[in-house]
mmCIF file of C-alpha atoms and ligand atoms in Angstrom:
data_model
loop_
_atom_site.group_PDB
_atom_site.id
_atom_site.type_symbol
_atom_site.label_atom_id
_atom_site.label_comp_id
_atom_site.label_asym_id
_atom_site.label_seq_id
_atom_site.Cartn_x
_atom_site.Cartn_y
_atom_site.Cartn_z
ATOM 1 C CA UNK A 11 0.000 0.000 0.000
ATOM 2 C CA UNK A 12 2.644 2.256 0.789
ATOM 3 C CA UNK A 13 4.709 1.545 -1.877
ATOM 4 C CA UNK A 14 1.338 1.908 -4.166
ATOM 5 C CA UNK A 15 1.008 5.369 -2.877
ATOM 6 C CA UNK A 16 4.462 6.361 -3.291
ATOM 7 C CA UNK A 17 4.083 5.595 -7.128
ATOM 8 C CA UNK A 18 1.000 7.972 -7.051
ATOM 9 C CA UNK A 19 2.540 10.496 -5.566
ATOM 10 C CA UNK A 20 5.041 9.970 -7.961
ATOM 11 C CA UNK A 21 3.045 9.654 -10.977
ATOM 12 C CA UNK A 22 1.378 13.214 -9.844
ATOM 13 C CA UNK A 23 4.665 14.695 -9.435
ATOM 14 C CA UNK A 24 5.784 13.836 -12.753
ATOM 15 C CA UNK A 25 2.800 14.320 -14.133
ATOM 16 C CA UNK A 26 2.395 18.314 -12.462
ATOM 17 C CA UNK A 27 6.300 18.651 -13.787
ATOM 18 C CA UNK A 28 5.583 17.551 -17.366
ATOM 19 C CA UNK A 29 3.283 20.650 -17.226
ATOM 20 C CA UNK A 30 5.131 23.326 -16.113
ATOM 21 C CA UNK A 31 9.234 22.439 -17.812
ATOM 22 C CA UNK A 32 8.394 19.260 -20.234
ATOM 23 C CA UNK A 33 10.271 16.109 -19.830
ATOM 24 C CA UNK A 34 13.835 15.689 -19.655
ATOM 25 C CA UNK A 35 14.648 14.955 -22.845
ATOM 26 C CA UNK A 36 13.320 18.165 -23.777
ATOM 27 C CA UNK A 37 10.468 17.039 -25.692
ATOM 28 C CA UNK A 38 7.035 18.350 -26.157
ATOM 29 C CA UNK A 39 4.702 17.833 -22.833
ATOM 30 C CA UNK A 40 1.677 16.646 -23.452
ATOM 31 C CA UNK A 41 -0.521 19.473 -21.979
ATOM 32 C CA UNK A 42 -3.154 18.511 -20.331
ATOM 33 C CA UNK A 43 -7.296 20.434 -19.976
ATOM 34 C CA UNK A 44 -8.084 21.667 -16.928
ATOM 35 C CA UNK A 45 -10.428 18.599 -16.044
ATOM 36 C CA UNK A 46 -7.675 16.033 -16.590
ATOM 37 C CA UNK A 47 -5.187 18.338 -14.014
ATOM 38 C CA UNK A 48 -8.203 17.779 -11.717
ATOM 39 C CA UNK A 49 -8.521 14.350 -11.959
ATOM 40 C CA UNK A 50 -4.420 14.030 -11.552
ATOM 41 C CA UNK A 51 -5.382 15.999 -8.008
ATOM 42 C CA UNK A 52 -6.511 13.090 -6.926
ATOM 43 C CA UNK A 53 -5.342 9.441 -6.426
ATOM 44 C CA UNK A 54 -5.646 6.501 -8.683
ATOM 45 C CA UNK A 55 -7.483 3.881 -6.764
ATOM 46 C CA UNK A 56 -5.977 0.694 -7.779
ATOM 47 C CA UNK A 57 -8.926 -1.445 -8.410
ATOM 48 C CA UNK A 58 -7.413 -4.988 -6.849
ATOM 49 C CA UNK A 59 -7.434 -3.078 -3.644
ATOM 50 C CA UNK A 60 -11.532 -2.348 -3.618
ATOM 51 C CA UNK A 61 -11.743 -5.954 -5.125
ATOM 52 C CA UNK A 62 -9.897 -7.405 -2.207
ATOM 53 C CA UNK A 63 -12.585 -5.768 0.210
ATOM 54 C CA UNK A 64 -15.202 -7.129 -1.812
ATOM 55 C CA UNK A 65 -13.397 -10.992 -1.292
ATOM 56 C CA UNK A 66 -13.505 -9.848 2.403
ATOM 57 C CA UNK A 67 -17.397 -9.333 2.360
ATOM 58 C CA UNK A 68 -17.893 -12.501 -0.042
ATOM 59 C CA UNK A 69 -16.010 -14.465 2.635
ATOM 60 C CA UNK A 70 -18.156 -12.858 5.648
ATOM 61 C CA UNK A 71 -21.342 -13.717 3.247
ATOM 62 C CA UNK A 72 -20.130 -17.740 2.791
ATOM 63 C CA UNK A 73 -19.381 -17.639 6.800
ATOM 64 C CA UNK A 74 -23.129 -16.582 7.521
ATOM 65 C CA UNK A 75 -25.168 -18.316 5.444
ATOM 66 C CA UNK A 76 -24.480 -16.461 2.511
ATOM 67 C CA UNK A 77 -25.399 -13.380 3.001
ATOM 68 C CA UNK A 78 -24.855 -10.173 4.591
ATOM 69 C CA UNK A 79 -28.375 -8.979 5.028
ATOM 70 C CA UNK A 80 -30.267 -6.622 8.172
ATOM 71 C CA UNK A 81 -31.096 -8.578 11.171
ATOM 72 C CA UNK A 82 -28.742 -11.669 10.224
ATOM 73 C CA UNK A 83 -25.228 -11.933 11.370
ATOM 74 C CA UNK A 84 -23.192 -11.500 8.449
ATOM 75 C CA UNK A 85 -24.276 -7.658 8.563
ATOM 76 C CA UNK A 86 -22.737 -7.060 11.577
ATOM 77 C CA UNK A 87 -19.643 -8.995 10.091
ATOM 78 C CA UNK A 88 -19.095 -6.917 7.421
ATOM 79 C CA UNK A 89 -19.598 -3.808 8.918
ATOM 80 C CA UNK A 90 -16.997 -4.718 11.949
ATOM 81 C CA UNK A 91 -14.816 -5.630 8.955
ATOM 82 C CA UNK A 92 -15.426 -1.561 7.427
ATOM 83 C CA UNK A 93 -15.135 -0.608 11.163
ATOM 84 C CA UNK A 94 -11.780 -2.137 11.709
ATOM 85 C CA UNK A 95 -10.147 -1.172 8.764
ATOM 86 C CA UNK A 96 -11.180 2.531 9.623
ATOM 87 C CA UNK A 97 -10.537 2.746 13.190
ATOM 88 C CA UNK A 98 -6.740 1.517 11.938
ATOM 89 C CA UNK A 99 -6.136 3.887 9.724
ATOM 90 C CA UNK A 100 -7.290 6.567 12.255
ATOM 91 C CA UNK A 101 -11.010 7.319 11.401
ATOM 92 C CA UNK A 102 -13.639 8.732 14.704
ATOM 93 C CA UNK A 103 -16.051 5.762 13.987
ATOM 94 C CA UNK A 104 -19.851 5.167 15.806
ATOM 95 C CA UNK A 105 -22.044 2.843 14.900
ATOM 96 C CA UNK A 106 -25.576 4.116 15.330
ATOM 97 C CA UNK A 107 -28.175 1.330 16.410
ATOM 98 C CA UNK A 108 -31.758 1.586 15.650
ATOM 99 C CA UNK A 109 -34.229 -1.242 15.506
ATOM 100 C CA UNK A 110 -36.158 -2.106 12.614
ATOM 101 C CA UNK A 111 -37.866 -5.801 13.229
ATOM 102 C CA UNK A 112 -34.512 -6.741 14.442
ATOM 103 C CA UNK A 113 -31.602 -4.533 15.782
ATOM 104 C CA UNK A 114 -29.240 -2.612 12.980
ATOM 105 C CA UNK A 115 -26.789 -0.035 12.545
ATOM 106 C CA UNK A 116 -25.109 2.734 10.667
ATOM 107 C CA UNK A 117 -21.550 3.042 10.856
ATOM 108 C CA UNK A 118 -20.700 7.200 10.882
ATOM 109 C CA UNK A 119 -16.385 7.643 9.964
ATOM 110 C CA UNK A 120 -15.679 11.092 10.935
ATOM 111 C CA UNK A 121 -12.003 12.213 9.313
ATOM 112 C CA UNK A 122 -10.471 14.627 11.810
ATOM 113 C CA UNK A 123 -10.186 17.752 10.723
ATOM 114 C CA UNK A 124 -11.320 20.194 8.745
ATOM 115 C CA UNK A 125 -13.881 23.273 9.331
ATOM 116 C CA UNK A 126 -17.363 21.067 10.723
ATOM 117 C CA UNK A 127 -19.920 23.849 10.023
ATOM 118 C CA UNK A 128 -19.427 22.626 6.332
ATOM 119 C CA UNK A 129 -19.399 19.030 6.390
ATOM 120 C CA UNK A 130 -19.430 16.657 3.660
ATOM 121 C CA UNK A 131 -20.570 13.206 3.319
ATOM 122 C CA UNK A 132 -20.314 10.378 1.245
ATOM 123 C CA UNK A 133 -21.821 6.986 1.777
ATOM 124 C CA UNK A 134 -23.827 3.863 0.309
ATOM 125 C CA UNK A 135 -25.501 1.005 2.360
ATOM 126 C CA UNK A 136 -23.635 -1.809 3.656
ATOM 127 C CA UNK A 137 -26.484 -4.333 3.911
ATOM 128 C CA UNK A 138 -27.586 -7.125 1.168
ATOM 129 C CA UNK A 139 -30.956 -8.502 0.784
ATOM 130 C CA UNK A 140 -31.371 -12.313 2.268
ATOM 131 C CA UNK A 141 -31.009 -14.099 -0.509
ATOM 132 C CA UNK A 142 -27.521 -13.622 -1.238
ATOM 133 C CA UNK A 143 -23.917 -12.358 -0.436
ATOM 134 C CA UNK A 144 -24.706 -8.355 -2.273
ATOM 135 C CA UNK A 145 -21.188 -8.065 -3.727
ATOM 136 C CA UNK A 146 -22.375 -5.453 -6.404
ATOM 137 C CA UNK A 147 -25.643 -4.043 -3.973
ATOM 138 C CA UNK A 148 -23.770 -2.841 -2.736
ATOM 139 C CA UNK A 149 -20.565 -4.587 -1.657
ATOM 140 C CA UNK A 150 -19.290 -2.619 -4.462
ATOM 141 C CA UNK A 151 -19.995 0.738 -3.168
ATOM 142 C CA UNK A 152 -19.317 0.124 0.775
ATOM 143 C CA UNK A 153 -16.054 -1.148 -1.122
ATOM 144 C CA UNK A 154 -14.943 1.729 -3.059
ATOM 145 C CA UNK A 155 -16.048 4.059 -0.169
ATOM 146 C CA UNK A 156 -13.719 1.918 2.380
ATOM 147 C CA UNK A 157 -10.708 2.367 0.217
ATOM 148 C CA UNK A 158 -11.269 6.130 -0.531
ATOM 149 C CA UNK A 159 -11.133 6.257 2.931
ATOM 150 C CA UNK A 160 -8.052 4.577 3.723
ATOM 151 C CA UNK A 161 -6.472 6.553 0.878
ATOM 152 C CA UNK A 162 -7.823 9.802 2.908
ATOM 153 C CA UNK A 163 -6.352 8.801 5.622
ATOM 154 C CA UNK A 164 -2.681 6.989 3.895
ATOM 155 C CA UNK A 165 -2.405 10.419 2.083
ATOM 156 C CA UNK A 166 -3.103 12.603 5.210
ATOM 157 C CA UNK A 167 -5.549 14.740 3.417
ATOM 158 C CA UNK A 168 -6.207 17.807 4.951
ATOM 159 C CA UNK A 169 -9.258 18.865 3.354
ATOM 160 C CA UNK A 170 -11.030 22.310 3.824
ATOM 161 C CA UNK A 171 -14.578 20.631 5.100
ATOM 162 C CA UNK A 172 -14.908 18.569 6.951
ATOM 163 C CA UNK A 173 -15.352 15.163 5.768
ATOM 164 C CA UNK A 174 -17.639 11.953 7.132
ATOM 165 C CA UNK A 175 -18.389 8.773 5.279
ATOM 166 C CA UNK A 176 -21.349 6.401 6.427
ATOM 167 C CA UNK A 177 -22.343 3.070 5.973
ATOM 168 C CA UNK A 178 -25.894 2.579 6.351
ATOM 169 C CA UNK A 179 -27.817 -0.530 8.029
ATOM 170 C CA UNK A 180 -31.145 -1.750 6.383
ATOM 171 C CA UNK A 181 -31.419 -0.010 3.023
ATOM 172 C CA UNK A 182 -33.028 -2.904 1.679
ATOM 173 C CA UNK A 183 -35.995 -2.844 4.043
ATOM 174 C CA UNK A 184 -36.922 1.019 2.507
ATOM 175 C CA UNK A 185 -33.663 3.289 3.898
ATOM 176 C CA UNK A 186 -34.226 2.541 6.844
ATOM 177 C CA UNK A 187 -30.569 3.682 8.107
ATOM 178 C CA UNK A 188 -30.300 6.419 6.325
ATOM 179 C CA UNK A 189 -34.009 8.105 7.523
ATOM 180 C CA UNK A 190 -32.496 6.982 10.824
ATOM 181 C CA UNK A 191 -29.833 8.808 10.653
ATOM 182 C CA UNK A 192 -31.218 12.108 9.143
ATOM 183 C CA UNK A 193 -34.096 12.130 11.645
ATOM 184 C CA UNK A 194 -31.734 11.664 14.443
ATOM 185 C CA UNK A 195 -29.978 14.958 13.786
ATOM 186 C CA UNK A 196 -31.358 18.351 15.122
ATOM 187 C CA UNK A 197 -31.977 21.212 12.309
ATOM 188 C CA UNK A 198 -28.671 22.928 13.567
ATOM 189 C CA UNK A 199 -26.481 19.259 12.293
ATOM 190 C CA UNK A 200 -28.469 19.281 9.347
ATOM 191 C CA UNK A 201 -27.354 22.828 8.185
ATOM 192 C CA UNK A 202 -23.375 21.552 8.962
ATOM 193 C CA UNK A 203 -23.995 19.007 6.421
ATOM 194 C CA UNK A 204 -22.981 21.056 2.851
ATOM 195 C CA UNK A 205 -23.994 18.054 0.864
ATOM 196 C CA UNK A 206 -24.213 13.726 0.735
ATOM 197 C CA UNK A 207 -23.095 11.788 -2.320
ATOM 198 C CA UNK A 208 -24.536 7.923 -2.601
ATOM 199 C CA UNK A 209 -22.285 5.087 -3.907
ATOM 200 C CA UNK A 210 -24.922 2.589 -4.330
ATOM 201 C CA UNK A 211 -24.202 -0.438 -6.891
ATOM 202 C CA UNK A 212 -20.866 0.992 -8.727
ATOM 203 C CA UNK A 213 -19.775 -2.673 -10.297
ATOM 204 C CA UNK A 214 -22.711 -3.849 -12.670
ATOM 205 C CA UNK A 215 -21.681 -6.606 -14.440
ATOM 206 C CA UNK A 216 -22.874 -5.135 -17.889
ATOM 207 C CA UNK A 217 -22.402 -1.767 -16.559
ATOM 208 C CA UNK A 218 -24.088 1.903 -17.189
ATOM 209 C CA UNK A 219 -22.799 5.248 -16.092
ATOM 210 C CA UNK A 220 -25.524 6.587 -14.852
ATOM 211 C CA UNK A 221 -25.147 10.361 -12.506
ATOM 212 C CA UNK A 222 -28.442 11.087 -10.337
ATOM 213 C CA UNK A 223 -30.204 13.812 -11.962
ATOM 214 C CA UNK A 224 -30.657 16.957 -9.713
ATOM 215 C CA UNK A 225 -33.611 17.566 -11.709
ATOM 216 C CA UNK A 226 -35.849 16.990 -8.518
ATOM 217 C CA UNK A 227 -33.702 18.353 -6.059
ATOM 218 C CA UNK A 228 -32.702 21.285 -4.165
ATOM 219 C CA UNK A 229 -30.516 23.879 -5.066
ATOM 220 C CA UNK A 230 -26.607 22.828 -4.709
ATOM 221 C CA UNK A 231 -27.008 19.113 -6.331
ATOM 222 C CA UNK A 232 -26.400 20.647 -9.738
ATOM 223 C CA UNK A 233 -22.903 21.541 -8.588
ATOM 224 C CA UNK A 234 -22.424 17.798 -7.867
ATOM 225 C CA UNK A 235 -24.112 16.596 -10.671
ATOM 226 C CA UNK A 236 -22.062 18.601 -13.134
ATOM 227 C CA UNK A 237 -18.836 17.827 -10.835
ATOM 228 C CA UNK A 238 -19.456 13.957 -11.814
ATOM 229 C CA UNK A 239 -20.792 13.992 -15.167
ATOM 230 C CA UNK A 240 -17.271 16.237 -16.372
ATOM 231 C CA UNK A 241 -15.416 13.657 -14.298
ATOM 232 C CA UNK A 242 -16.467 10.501 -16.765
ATOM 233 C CA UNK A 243 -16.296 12.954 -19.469
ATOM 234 C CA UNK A 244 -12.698 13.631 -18.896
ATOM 235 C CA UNK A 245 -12.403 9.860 -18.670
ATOM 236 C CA UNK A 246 -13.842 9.286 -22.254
ATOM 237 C CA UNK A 247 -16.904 7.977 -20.291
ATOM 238 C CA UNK A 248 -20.380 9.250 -21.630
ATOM 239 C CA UNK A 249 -23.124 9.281 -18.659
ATOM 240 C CA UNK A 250 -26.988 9.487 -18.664
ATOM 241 C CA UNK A 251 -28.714 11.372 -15.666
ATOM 242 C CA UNK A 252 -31.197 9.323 -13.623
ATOM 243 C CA UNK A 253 -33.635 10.086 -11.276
ATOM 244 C CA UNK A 254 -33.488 7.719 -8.619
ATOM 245 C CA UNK A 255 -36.075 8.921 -6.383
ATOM 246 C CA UNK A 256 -37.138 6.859 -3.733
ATOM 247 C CA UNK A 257 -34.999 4.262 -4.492
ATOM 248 C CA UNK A 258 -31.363 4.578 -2.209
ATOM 249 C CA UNK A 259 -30.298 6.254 0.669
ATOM 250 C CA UNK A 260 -29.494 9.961 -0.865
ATOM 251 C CA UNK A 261 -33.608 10.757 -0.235
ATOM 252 C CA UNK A 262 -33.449 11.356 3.317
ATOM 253 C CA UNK A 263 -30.795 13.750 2.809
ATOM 254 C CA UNK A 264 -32.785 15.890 -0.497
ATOM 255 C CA UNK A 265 -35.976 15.785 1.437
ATOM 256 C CA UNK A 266 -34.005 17.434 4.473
ATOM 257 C CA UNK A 267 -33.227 20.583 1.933
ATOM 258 C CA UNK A 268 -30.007 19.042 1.992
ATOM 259 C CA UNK A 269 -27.541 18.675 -1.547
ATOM 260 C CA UNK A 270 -27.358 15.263 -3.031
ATOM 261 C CA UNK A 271 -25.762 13.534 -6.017
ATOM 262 C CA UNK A 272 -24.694 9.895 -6.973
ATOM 263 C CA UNK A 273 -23.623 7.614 -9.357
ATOM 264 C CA UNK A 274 -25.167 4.320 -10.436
ATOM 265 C CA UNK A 275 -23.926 1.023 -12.644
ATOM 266 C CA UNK A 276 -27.715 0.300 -13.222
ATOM 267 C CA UNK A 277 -29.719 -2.882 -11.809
ATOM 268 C CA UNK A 278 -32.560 -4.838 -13.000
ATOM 269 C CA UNK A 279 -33.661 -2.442 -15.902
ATOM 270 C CA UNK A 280 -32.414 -3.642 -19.487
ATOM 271 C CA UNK A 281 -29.737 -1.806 -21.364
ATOM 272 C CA UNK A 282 -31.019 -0.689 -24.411
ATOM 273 C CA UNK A 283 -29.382 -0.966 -28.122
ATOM 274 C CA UNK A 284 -27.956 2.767 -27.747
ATOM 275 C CA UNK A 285 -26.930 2.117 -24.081
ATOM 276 C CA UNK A 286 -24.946 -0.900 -25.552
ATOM 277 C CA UNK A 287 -23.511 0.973 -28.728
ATOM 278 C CA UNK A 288 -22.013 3.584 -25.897
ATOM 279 C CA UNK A 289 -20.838 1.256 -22.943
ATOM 280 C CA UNK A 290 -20.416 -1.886 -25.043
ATOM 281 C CA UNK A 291 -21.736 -4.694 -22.890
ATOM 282 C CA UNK A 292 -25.120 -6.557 -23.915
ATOM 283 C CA UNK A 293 -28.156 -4.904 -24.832
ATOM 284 C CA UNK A 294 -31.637 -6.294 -24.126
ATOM 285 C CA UNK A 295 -29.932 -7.828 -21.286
ATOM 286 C CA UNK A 296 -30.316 -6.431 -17.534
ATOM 287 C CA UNK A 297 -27.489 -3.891 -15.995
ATOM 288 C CA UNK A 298 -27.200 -6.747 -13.227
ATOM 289 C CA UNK A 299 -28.719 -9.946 -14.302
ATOM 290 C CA UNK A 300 -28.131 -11.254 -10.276
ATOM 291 C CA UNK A 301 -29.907 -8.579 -8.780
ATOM 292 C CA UNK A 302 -30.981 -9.258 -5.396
ATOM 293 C CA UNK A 303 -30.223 -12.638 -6.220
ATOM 294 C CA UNK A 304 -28.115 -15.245 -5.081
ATOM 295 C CA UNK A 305 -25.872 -15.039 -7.926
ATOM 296 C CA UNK A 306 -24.574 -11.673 -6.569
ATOM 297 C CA UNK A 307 -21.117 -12.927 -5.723
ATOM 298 C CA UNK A 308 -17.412 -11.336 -5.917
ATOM 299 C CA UNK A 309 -17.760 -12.725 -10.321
ATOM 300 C CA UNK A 310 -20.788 -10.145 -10.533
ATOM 301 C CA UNK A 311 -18.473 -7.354 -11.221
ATOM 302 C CA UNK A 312 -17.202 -5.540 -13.941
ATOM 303 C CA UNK A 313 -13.815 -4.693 -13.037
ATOM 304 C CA UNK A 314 -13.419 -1.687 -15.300
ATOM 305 C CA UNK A 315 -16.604 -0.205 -13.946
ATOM 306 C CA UNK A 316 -15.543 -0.794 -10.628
ATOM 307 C CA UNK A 317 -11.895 1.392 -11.239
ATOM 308 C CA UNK A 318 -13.659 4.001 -12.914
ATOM 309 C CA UNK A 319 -16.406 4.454 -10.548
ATOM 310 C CA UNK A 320 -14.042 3.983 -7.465
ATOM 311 C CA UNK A 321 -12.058 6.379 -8.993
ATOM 312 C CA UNK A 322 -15.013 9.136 -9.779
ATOM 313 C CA UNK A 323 -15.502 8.271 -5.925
ATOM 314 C CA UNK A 324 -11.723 9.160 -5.033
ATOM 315 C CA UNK A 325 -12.227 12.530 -7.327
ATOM 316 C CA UNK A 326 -15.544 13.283 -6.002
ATOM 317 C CA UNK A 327 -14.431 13.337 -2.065
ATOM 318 C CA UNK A 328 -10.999 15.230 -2.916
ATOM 319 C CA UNK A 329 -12.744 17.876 -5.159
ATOM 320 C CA UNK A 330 -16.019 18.088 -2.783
ATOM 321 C CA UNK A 331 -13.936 18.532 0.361
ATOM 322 C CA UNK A 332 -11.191 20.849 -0.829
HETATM 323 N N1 DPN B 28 -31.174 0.960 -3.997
HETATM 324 C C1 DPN B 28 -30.700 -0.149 -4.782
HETATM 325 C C2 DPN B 28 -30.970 -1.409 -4.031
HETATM 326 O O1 DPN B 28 -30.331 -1.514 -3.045
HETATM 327 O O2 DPN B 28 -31.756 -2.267 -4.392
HETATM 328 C C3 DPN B 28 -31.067 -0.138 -6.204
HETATM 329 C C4 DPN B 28 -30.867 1.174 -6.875
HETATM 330 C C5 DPN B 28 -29.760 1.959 -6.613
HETATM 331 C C6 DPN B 28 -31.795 1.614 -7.765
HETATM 332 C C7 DPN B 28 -29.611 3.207 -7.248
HETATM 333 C C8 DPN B 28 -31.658 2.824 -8.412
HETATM 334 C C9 DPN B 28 -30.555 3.602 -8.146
HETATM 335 CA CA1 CA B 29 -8.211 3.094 -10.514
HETATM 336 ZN ZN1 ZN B 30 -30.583 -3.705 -3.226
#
């Protein structure tokens, strides 16, 4: 890891030096747009890494009757396993209990540091459904989130705002963590919180790019919105914008007046022939053929989807924080 970093740093260095004298040799340095220098702000995310968490929560799934789901114990495995990592690495960490036909939590990572009257968060939930282990819903996100946060904290970011990642407990029963969460706060934490972006399903296997459309929501989302969409864009990645509603945790957070944004690999809706000719993958097939199914193991992943995504994550909290 630390070697991995060093070659980032690196990499940047390099990279930042190519702009201002050229290279060595004297030749020509490629210059690069204003929304690639961003990008090179912040770190690569080697994908193996988030792939190795989502092993760990495949392995916590097979050790608890294969799955990972509210009220059953491999929940509470996998989010110890998110806990641990973080409170190494030097992360404030709380889980929040709440009881919802059986006892669950959040887990709340608070980064030290940083001014807390303008706070941002990023987060995704951390449960599965019951029939299976939930490697891409949303192992994939709690994932990419977990190692964007290790990388916060291996880098010693010092970011302006302050920054706080959750994982919630019991999205699958109708955000229930999430609602928890938000209705737990007084009005005076609310207006800390400058915005919440949702990582929820980031590895379909026959992956979309979908950004969450701030279309229906408050002022400040079409900041993030824009921030995320240029972000693929400057990866050669074309996006659609979605409106995902009700359907993840972001809504507590928009119906609290508070700004929200996401990004999405797509689930059980079928790619179409012009989704295909864009993303490649297979049209008239689902986004995630093992949605909410059993099949949802550490193979329902598409690994390039996964970098890129993880990546847009590692942008997202760098740019949104500084
Ligand atoms: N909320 C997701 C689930 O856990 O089932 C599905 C989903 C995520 C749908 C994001 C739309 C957008
Ligand atoms: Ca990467
Ligand atoms: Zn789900």
């Amino acid at each position: 890891m630390r070697l991995r970093l060093a070659l980032v740093t690196l990499s940047t260095v390099a990279l930042a030096g190519a702009v201002t004298y050229g290279t060595a040799s004297g030749a020509q340095a490629p210059s690069l747009s204003p929304k690639q220098a961003r990008i090179a702000a912040a770190p690569d995310i080697p994908v193996a890494d988030v792939q190795a968490h989502l092993a760990q929560l495949q392995g916590i799934a097979d050790a608890n009757g294969g799955n990972r789901a509210h009220g059953r114990p491999g929940f509470r495995a996998g989010l110890d396993y998110v806990k641990g990592a973080l409170d190494a690495a030097g992360f404030t960490t709380q889980l929040q209990e709440f009881s919802a036909g059986g006892t669950g939590w959040n887990l709340i990572a608070d980064w030290p540091g940083g001014d807390e009257n303008q706070t941002m968060m990023f987060g995704g939930h951390a449960d599965s459904v019951p029939a299976g282990p939930g490697i891409n819903d949303n192992g994939s996100g709690s994932a990419g989130l977990l190692e964007v946060a290790l990388t916060v904290a291996e880098t010693h970011l010092q970011p302006a705002k302050h920054l706080r990642f959750a994982w919630w407990g019991a999205e699958e029963l109708g955000l229930v963590g999430s609602s928890e969460y938000v209705s737990s706060l007084p009005q005076t934490e609310i207006d800390k919180i400058a915005g919440y972006v949702n990582f929820d399903m980031i590895g379909s296997p026959n992956p979309g790019y979908f950004v969450y459309s701030s279309a229906d929501q408050p002022e400040g989302s079409a900041a993030f919105e824009k921030m995320l969409t240029d972000d693929y864009t400057a990866r050669g990645i074309q996006t659609e914008p979605i409106t995902v509603g009700g359907r993840s945790d972001h809504a507590a957070f928009a119906d609290a007046g508070i700004p929200t944004g996401g990004t999405f690999s797509g689930a059980e809706e079928i790619k179409t022939d012009e989704q295909a000719a864009k993303w490649g993958g297979t049209a008239g097939q689902a986004f995630d053929e093992c949605y909410h199914s059993a099949c949802d193991t550490a193979d329902n992943i598409d690994v390039p989807a996964l970098d890129a995504n993880s990546d847009v994550l590692a942008d997202a909290v760098w740019t949104l924080s500084a």
